[in-house]
mmCIF file of C-alpha atoms and ligand atoms in Angstrom:
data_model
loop_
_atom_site.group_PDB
_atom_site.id
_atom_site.type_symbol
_atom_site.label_atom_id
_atom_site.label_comp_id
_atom_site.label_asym_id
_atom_site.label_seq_id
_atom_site.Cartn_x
_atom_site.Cartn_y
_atom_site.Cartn_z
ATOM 1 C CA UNK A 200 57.791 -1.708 -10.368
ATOM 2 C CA UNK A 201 56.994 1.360 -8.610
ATOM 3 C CA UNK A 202 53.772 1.788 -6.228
ATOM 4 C CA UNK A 203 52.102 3.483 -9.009
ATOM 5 C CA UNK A 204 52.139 0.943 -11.709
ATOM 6 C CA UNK A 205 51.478 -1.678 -8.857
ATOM 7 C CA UNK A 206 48.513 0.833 -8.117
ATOM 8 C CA UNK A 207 47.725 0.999 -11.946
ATOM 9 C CA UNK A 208 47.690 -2.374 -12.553
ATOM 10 C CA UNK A 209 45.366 -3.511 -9.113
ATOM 11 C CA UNK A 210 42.512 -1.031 -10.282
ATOM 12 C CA UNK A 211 42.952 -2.690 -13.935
ATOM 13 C CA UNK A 212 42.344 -6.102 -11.970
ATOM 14 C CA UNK A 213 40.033 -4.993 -9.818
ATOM 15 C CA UNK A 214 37.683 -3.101 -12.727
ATOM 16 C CA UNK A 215 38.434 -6.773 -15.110
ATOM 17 C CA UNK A 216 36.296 -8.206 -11.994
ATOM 18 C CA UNK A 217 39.283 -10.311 -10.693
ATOM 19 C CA UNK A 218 39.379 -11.540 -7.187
ATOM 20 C CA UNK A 219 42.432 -9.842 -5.420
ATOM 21 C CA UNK A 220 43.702 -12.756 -2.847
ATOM 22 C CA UNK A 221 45.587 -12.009 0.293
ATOM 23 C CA UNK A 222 49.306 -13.074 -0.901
ATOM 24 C CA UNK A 223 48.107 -10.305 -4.032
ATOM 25 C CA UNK A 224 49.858 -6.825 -3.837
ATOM 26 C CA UNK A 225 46.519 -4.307 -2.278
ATOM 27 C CA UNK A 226 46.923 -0.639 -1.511
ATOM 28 C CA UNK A 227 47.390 -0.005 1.995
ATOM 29 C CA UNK A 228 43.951 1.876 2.112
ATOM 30 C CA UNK A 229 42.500 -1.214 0.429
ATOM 31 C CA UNK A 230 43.765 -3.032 3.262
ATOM 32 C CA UNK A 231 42.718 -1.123 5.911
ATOM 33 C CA UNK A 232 39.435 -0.370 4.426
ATOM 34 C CA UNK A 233 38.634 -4.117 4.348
ATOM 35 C CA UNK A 234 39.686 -4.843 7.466
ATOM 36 C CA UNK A 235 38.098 -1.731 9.039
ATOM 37 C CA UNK A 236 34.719 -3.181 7.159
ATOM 38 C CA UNK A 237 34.981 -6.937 7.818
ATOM 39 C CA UNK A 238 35.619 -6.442 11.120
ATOM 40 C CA UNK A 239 32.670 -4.227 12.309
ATOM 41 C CA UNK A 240 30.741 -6.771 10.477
ATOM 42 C CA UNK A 241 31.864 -9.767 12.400
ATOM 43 C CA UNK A 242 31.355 -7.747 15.592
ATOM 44 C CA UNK A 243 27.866 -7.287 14.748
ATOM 45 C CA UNK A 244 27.201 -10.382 13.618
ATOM 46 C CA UNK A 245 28.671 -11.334 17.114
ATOM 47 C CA UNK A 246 26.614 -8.638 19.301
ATOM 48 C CA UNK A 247 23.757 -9.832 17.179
ATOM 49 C CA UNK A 248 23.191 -12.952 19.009
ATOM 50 C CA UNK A 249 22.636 -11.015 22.436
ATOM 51 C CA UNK A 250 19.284 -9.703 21.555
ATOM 52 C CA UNK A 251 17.707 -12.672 20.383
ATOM 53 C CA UNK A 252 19.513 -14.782 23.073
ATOM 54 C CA UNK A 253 17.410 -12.991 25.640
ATOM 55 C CA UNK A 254 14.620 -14.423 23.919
ATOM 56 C CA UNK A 255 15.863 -18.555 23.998
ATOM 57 C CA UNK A 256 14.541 -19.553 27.624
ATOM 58 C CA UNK A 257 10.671 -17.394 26.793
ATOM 59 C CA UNK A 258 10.226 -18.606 23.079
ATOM 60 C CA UNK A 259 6.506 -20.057 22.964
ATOM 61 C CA UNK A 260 7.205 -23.524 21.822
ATOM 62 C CA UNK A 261 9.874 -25.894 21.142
ATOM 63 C CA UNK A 262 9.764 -25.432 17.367
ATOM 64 C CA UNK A 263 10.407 -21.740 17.753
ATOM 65 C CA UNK A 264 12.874 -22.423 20.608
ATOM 66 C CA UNK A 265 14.998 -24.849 17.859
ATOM 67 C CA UNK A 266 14.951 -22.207 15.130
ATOM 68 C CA UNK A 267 15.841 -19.577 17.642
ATOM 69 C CA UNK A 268 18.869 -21.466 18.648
ATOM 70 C CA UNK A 269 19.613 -22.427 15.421
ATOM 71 C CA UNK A 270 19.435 -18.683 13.885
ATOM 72 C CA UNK A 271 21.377 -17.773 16.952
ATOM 73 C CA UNK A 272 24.339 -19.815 16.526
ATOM 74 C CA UNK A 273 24.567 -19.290 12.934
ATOM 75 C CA UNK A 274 25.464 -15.969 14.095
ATOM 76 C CA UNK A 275 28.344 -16.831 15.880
ATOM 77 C CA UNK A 276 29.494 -18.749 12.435
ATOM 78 C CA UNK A 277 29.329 -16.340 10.651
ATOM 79 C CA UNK A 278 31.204 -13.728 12.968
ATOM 80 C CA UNK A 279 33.768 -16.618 12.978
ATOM 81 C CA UNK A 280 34.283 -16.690 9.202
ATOM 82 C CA UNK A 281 34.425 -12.912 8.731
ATOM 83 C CA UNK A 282 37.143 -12.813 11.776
ATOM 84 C CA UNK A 283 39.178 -15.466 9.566
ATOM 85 C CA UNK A 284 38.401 -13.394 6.215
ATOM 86 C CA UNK A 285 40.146 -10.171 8.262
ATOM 87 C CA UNK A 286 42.949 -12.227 9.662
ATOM 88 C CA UNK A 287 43.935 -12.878 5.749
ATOM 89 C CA UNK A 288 44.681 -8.815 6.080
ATOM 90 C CA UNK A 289 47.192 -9.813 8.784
ATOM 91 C CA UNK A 290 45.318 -8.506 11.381
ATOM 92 C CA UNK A 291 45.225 -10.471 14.365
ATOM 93 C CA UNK A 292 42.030 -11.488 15.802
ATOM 94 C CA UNK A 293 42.875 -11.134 19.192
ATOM 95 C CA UNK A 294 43.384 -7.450 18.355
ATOM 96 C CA UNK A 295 39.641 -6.886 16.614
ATOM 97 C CA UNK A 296 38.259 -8.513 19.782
ATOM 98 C CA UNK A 297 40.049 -6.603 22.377
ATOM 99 C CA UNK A 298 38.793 -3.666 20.495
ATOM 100 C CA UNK A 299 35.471 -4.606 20.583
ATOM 101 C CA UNK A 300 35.243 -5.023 24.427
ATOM 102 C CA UNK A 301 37.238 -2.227 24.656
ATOM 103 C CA UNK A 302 34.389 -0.171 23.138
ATOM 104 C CA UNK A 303 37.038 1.205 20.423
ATOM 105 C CA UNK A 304 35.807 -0.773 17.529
ATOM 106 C CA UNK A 305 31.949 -0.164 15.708
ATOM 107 C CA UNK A 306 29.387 -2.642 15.333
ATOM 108 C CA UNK A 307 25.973 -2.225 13.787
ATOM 109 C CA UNK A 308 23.868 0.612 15.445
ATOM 110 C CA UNK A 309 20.635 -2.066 15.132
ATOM 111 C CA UNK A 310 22.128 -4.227 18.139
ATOM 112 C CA UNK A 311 21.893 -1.487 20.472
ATOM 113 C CA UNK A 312 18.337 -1.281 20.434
ATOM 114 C CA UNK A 313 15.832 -3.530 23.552
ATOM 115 C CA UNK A 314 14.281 -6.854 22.226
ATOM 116 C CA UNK A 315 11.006 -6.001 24.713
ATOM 117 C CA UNK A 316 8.417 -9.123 22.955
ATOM 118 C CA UNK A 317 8.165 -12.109 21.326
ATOM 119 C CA UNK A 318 7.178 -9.917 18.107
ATOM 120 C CA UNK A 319 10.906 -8.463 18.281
ATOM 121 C CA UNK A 320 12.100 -12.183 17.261
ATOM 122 C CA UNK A 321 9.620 -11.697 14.378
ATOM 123 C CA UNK A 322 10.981 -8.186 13.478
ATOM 124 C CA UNK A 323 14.474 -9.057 13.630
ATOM 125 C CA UNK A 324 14.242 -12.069 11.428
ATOM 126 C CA UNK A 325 12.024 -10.164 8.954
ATOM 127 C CA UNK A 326 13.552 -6.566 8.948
ATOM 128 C CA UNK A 327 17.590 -6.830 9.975
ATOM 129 C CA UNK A 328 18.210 -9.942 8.222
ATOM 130 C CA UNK A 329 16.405 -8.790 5.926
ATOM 131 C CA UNK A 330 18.493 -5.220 5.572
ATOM 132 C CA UNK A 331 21.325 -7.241 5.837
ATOM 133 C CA UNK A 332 20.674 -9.366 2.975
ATOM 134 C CA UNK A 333 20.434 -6.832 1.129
ATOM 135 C CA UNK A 334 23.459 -5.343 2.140
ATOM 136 C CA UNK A 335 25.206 -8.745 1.837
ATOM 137 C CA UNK A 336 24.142 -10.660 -1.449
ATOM 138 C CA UNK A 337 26.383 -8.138 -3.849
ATOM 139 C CA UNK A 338 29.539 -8.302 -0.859
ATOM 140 C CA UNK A 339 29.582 -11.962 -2.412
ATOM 141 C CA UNK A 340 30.670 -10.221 -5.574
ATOM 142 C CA UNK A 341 33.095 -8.187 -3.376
ATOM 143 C CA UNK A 342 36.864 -7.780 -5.109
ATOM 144 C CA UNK A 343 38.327 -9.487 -1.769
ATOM 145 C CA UNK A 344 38.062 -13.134 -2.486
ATOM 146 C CA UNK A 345 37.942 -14.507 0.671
ATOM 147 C CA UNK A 346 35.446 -11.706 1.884
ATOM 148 C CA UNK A 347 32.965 -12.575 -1.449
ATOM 149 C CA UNK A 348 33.040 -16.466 -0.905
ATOM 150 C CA UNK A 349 32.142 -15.965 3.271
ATOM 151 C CA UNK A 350 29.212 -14.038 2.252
ATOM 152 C CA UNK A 351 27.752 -16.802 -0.008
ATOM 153 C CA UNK A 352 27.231 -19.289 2.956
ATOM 154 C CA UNK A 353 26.209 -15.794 5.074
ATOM 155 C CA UNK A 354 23.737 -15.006 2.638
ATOM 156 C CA UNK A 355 21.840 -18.220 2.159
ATOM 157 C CA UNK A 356 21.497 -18.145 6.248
ATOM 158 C CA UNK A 357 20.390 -15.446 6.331
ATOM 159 C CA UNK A 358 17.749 -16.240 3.570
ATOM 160 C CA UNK A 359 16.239 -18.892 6.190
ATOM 161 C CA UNK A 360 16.500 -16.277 9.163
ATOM 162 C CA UNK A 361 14.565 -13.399 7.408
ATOM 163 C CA UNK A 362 11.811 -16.509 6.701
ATOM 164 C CA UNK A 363 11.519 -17.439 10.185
ATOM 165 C CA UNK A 364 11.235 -14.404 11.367
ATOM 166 C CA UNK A 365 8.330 -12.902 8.597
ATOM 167 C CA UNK A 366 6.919 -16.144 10.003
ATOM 168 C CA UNK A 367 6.661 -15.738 13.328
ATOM 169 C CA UNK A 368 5.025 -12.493 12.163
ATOM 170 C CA UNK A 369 2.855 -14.220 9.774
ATOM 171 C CA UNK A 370 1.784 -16.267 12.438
ATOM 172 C CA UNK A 371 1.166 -13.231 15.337
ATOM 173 C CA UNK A 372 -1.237 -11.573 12.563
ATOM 174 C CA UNK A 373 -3.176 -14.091 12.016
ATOM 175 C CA UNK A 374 -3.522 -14.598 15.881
ATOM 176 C CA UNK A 375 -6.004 -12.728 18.805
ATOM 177 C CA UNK A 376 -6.081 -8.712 18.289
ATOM 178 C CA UNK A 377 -3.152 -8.057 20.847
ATOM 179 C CA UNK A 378 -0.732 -10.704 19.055
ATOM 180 C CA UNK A 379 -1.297 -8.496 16.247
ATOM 181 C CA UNK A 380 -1.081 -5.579 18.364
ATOM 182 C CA UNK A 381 2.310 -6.864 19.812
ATOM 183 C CA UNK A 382 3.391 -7.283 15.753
ATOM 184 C CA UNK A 383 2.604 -3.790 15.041
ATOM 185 C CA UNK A 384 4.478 -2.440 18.011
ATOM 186 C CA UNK A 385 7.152 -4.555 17.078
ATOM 187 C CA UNK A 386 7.259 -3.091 13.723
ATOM 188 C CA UNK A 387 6.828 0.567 14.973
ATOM 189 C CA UNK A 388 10.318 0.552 17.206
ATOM 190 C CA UNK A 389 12.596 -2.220 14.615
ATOM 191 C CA UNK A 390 11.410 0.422 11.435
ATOM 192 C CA UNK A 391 13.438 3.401 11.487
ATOM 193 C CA UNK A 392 16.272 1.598 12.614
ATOM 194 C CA UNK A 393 16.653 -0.639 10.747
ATOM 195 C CA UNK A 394 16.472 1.458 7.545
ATOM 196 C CA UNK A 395 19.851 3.547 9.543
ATOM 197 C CA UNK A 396 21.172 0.040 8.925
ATOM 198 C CA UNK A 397 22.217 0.901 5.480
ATOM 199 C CA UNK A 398 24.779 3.724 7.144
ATOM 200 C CA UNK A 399 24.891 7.608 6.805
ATOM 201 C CA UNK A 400 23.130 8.954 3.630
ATOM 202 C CA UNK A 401 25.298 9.251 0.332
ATOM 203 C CA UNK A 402 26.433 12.544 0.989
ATOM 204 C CA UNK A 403 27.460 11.981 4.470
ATOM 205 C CA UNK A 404 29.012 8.258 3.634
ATOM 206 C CA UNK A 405 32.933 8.779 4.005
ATOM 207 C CA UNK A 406 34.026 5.344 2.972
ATOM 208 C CA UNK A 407 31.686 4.643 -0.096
ATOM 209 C CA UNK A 408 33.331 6.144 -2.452
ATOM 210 C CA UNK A 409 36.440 4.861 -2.129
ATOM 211 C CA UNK A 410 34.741 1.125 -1.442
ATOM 212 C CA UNK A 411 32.463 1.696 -5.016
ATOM 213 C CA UNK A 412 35.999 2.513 -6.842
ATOM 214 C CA UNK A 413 37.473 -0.698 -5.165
ATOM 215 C CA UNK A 414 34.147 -2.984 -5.797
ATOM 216 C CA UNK A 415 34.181 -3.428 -1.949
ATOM 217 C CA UNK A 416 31.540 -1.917 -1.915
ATOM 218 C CA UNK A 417 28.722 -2.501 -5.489
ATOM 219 C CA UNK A 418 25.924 -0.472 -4.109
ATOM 220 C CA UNK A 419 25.808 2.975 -2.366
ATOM 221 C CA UNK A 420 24.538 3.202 1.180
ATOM 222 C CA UNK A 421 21.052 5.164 -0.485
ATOM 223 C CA UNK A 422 20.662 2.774 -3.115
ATOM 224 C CA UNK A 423 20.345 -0.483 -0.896
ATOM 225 C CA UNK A 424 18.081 1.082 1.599
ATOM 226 C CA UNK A 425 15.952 2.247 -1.443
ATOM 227 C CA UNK A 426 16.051 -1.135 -2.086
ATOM 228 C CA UNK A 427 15.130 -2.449 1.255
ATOM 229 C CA UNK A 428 12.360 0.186 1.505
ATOM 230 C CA UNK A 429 10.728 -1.310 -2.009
ATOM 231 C CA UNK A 430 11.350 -4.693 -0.844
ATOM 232 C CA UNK A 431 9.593 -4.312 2.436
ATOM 233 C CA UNK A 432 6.528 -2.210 1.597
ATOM 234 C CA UNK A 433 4.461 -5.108 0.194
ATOM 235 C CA UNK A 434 5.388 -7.935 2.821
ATOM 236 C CA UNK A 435 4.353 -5.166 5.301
ATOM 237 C CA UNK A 436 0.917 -5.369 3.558
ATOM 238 C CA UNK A 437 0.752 -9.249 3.358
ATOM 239 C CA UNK A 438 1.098 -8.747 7.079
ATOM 240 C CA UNK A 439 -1.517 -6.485 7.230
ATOM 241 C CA UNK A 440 0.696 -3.972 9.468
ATOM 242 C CA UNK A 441 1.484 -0.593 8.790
ATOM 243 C CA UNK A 442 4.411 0.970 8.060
ATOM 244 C CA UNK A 443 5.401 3.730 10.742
ATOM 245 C CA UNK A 444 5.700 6.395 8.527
ATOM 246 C CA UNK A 445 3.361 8.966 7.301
ATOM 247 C CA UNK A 446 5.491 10.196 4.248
ATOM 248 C CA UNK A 447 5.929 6.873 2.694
ATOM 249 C CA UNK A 448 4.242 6.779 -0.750
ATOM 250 C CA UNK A 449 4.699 5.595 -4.263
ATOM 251 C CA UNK A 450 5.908 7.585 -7.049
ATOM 252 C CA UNK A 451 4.586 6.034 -10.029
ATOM 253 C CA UNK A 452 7.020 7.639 -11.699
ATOM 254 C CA UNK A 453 10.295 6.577 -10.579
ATOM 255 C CA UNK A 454 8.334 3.183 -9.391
ATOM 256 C CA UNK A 455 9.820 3.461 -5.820
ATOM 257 C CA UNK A 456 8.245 3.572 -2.825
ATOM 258 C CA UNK A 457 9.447 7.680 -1.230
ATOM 259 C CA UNK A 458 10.130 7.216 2.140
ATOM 260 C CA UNK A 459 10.325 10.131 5.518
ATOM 261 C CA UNK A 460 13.009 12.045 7.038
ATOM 262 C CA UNK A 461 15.262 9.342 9.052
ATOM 263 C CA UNK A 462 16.132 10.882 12.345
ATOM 264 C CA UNK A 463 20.230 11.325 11.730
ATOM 265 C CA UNK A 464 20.687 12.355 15.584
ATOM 266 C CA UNK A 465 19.687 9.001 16.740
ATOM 267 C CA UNK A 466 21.767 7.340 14.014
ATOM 268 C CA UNK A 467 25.129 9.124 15.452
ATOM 269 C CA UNK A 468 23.953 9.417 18.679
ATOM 270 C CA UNK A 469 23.334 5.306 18.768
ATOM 271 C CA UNK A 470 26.718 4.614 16.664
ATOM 272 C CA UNK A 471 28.636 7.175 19.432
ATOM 273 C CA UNK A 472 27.737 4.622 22.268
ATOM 274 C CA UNK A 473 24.784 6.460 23.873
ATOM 275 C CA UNK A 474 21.728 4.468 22.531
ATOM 276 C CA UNK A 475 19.715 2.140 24.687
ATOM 277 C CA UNK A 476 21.705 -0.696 25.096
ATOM 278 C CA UNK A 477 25.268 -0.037 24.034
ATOM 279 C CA UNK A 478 26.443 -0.515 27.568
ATOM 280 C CA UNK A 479 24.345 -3.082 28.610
ATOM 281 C CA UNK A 480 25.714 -4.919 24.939
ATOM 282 C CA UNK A 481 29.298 -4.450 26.387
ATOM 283 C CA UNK A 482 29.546 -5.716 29.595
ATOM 284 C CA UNK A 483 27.409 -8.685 28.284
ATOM 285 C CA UNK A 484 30.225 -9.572 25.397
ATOM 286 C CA UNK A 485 33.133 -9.056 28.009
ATOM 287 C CA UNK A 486 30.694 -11.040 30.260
ATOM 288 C CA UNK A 487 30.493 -13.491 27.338
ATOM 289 C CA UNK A 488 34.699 -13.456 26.939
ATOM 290 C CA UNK A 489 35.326 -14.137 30.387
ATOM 291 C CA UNK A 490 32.787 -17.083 30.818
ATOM 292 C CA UNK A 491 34.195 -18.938 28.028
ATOM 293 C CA UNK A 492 38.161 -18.282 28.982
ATOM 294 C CA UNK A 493 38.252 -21.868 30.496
ATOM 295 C CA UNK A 494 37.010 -23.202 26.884
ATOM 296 C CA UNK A 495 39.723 -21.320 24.992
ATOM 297 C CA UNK A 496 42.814 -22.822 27.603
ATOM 298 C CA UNK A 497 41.740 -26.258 27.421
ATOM 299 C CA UNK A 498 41.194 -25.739 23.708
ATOM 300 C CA UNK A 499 44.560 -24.417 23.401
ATOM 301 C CA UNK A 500 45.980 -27.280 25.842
ATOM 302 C CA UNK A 501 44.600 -29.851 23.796
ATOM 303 C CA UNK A 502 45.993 -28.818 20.665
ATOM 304 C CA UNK A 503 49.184 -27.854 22.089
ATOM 305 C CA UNK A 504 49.319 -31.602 23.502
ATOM 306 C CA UNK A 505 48.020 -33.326 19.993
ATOM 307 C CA UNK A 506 51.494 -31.295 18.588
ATOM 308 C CA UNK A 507 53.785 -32.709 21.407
ATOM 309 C CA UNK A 508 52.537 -36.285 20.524
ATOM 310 C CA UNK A 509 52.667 -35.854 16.670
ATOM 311 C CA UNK A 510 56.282 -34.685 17.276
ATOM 312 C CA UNK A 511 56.864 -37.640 19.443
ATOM 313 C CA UNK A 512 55.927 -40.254 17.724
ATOM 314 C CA UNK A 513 57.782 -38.506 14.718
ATOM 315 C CA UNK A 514 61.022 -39.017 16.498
ATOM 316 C CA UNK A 515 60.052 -42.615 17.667
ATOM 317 C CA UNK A 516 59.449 -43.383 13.661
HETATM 318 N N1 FAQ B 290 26.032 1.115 12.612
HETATM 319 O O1 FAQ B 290 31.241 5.697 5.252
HETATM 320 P P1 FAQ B 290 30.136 4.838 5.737
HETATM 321 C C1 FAQ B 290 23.544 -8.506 10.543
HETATM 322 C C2 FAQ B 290 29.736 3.788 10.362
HETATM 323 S S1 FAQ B 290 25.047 -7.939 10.102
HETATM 324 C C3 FAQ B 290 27.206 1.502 13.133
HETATM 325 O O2 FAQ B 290 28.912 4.801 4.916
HETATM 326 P P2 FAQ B 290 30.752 2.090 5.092
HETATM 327 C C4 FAQ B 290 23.327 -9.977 10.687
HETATM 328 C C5 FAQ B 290 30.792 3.242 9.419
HETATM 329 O O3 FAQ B 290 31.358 2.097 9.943
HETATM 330 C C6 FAQ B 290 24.896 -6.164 10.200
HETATM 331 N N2 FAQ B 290 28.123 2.192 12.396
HETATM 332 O O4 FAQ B 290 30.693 3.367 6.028
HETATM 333 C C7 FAQ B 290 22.455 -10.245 11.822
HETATM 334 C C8 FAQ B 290 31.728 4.394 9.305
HETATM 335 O O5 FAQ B 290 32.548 4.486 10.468
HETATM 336 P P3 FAQ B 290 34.168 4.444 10.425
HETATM 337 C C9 FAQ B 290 26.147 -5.530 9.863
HETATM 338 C C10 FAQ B 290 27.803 2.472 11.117
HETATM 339 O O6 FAQ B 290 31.540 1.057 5.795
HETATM 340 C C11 FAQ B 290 21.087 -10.119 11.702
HETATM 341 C C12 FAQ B 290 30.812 5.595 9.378
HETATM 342 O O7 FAQ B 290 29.628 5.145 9.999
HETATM 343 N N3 FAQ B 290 26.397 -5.616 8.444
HETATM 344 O O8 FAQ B 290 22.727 -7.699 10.740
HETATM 345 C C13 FAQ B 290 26.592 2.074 10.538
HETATM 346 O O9 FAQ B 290 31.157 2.435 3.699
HETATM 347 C C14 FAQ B 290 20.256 -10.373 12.796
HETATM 348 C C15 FAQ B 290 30.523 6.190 8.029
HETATM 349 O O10 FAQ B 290 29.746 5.277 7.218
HETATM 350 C C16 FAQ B 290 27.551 -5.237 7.906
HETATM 351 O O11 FAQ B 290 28.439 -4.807 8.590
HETATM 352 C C17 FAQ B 290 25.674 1.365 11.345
HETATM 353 N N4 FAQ B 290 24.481 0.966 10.876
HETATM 354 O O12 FAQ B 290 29.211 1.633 4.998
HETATM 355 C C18 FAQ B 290 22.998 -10.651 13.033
HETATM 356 C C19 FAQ B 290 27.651 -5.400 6.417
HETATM 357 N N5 FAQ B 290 26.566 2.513 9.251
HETATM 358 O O13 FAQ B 290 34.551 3.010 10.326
HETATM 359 C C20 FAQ B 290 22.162 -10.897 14.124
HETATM 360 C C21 FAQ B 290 28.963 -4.934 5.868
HETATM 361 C C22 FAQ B 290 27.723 3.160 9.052
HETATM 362 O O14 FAQ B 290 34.602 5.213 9.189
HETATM 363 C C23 FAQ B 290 20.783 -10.769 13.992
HETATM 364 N N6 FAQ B 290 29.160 -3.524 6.050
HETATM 365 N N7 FAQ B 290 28.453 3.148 10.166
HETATM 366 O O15 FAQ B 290 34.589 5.041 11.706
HETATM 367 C C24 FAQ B 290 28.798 -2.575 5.149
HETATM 368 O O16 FAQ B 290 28.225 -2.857 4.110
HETATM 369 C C25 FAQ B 290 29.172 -1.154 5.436
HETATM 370 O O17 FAQ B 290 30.167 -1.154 6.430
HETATM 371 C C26 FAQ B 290 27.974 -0.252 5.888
HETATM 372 C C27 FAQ B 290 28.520 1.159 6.127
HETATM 373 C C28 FAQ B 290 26.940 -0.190 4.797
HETATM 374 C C29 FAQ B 290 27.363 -0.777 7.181
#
């Protein structure tokens, strides 16, 4: 068979709604896309958990300090299950990591922002697991297999951190005039960002189309956000907080809520390594890698040890 009935026949799979598997025959770009996708996503799930982290030794109570920790490390899961879905690529995942610290590799431009108050535990919970539920429910539907059934266990996480957090929230609104104060703030920085979540606009979006042909991707970049924005608009009410953004209004037409001008610059600027925190998230993950090298040897040790004594006792038998 040449490459393009091998090509021919994957797209007839692929538009059938079969699940290519990694031993399957995939276009190189298909490949690299995936890997180039899953990857920046388990970075971000793994930057993700520096944020919030800041916020385990101040949280106000031991309840919140339990979900907090709980959310948190559920992070780090789910970065580890996306680094295994990439290694089915055969990418290593020494490689993605080294690229990471390295500052070579993206990871979601929301991480880069400051977590400055309690609230911003709130907002995160609410608004970027929120986004990225959004983002991640039809990935379970994703033509990569092992990509599609990661996301299912993702997504109902995620389901219980975008509660807690609209909790927290909840709870701040219904509290003394400067809790809701510090909610409203909260709301005010964690907004525009995290609709630049959803990636460059349609027009600008160099991967979607490709992605969209290749069910990678189900929705475009404008469509989920559109999504989000609808979504969003009446918890922000329930809240009693307003949304920062004097253009948002409902067309009863289309039945969507129109939304402002989202500041591009920033978006680029932030995903080009000059936002707030992108050094600060850096050093902290090398920081991280370092700290935890003496885990990873006696890890390795162990298991390299278990194999010597299977071996032996093989030989003894
Ligand atoms: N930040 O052509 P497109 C979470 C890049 S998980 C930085 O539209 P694509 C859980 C993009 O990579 C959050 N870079 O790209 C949590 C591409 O660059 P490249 C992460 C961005 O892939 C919650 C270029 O711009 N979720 O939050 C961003 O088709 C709370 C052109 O863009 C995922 O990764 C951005 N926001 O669409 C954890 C979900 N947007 O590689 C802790 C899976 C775009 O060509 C606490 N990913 N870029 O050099 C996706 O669905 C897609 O990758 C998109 C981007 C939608 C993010």
């Amino acid at each position: 068979m040449t490459t393009i009935d091998l090509e021919e026949q994957f797209m007839k799979r692929v538009a059938a709604d079969e699940k290519v598997e990694p031993k399957d025959w995939m276009p190189e770009k298909y490949r690299k896309t995936l890997i180039r996708q899953i990857a920046q996503h388990a970075h971000s799930e793994v930057v993700g958990m520096l944020p919030e982290a800041n916020y385990i030794s101040r949280a106000p109570s031991l309840r919140r300090k339990a979900a907090l920790l709980a959310k948190i490390q559920d992070e780090g899961g789910h970065g580890l299950y996306l680094y295994c879905a990439a290694e089915t690529l055969g990418v290593e995942r020494d490689t993605l990591i080294e690229e990471l610290h390295s500052g070579k590799a993206k990871y979601s431009s929301i991480f880069n922002y400051p977590t400055l108050s309690w609230a911003d535990m709130g907002a995160i919970g609410w608004l970027v697991d929120g986004a990225a539920i959004l983002n991640q429910v039809p990935l379970c539907k994703c033509s990569y297999g092992p990509y599609a059934r990661a996301m299912v266990r993702v997504c109902k996480e995620e389901s219980f951190h975008q509660r807690q957090g609209y909790e927290i929230l909840l709870t701040l609104c219904n509290g003394s005039a400067d809790q809701k104060q510090m909610a409203q703030d909260s709301l005010n920085r964690w907004w525009w960002p995290s609709l630049m979540m959803f990636g460059p606009s349609d027009a600008d979006s160099t991967n979607s189309e490709y992605s969209m042909k290749t069910k990678i991707k189900r929705f475009s970049n404008d469509e989920l956000r559109q999504k989000f924005v609808d979504a969003t608009k009446p918890q922000a009410d329930i809240l009693g907080l307003t949304i920062p953004d004097p253009d948002l209004k409902f067309n009863e037409q289309t039945r969507h809520w129109e939304y402002g001008e989202i500041d591009w610059e920033e978006f680029h600027n932030v995903v080009q390594g000059n936002g707030v925190c992108n050094k600060i998230r850096l050093r902290e993950r090398n920081e991280a890698w370092d700290n935890g090298k003496w885990v990873r040897e006696a890890a390795t040790a162990y298991a390299e040890k278990r194999e010597q004594r299977k071996n032996e006792s093989k030989q003894v038998a």
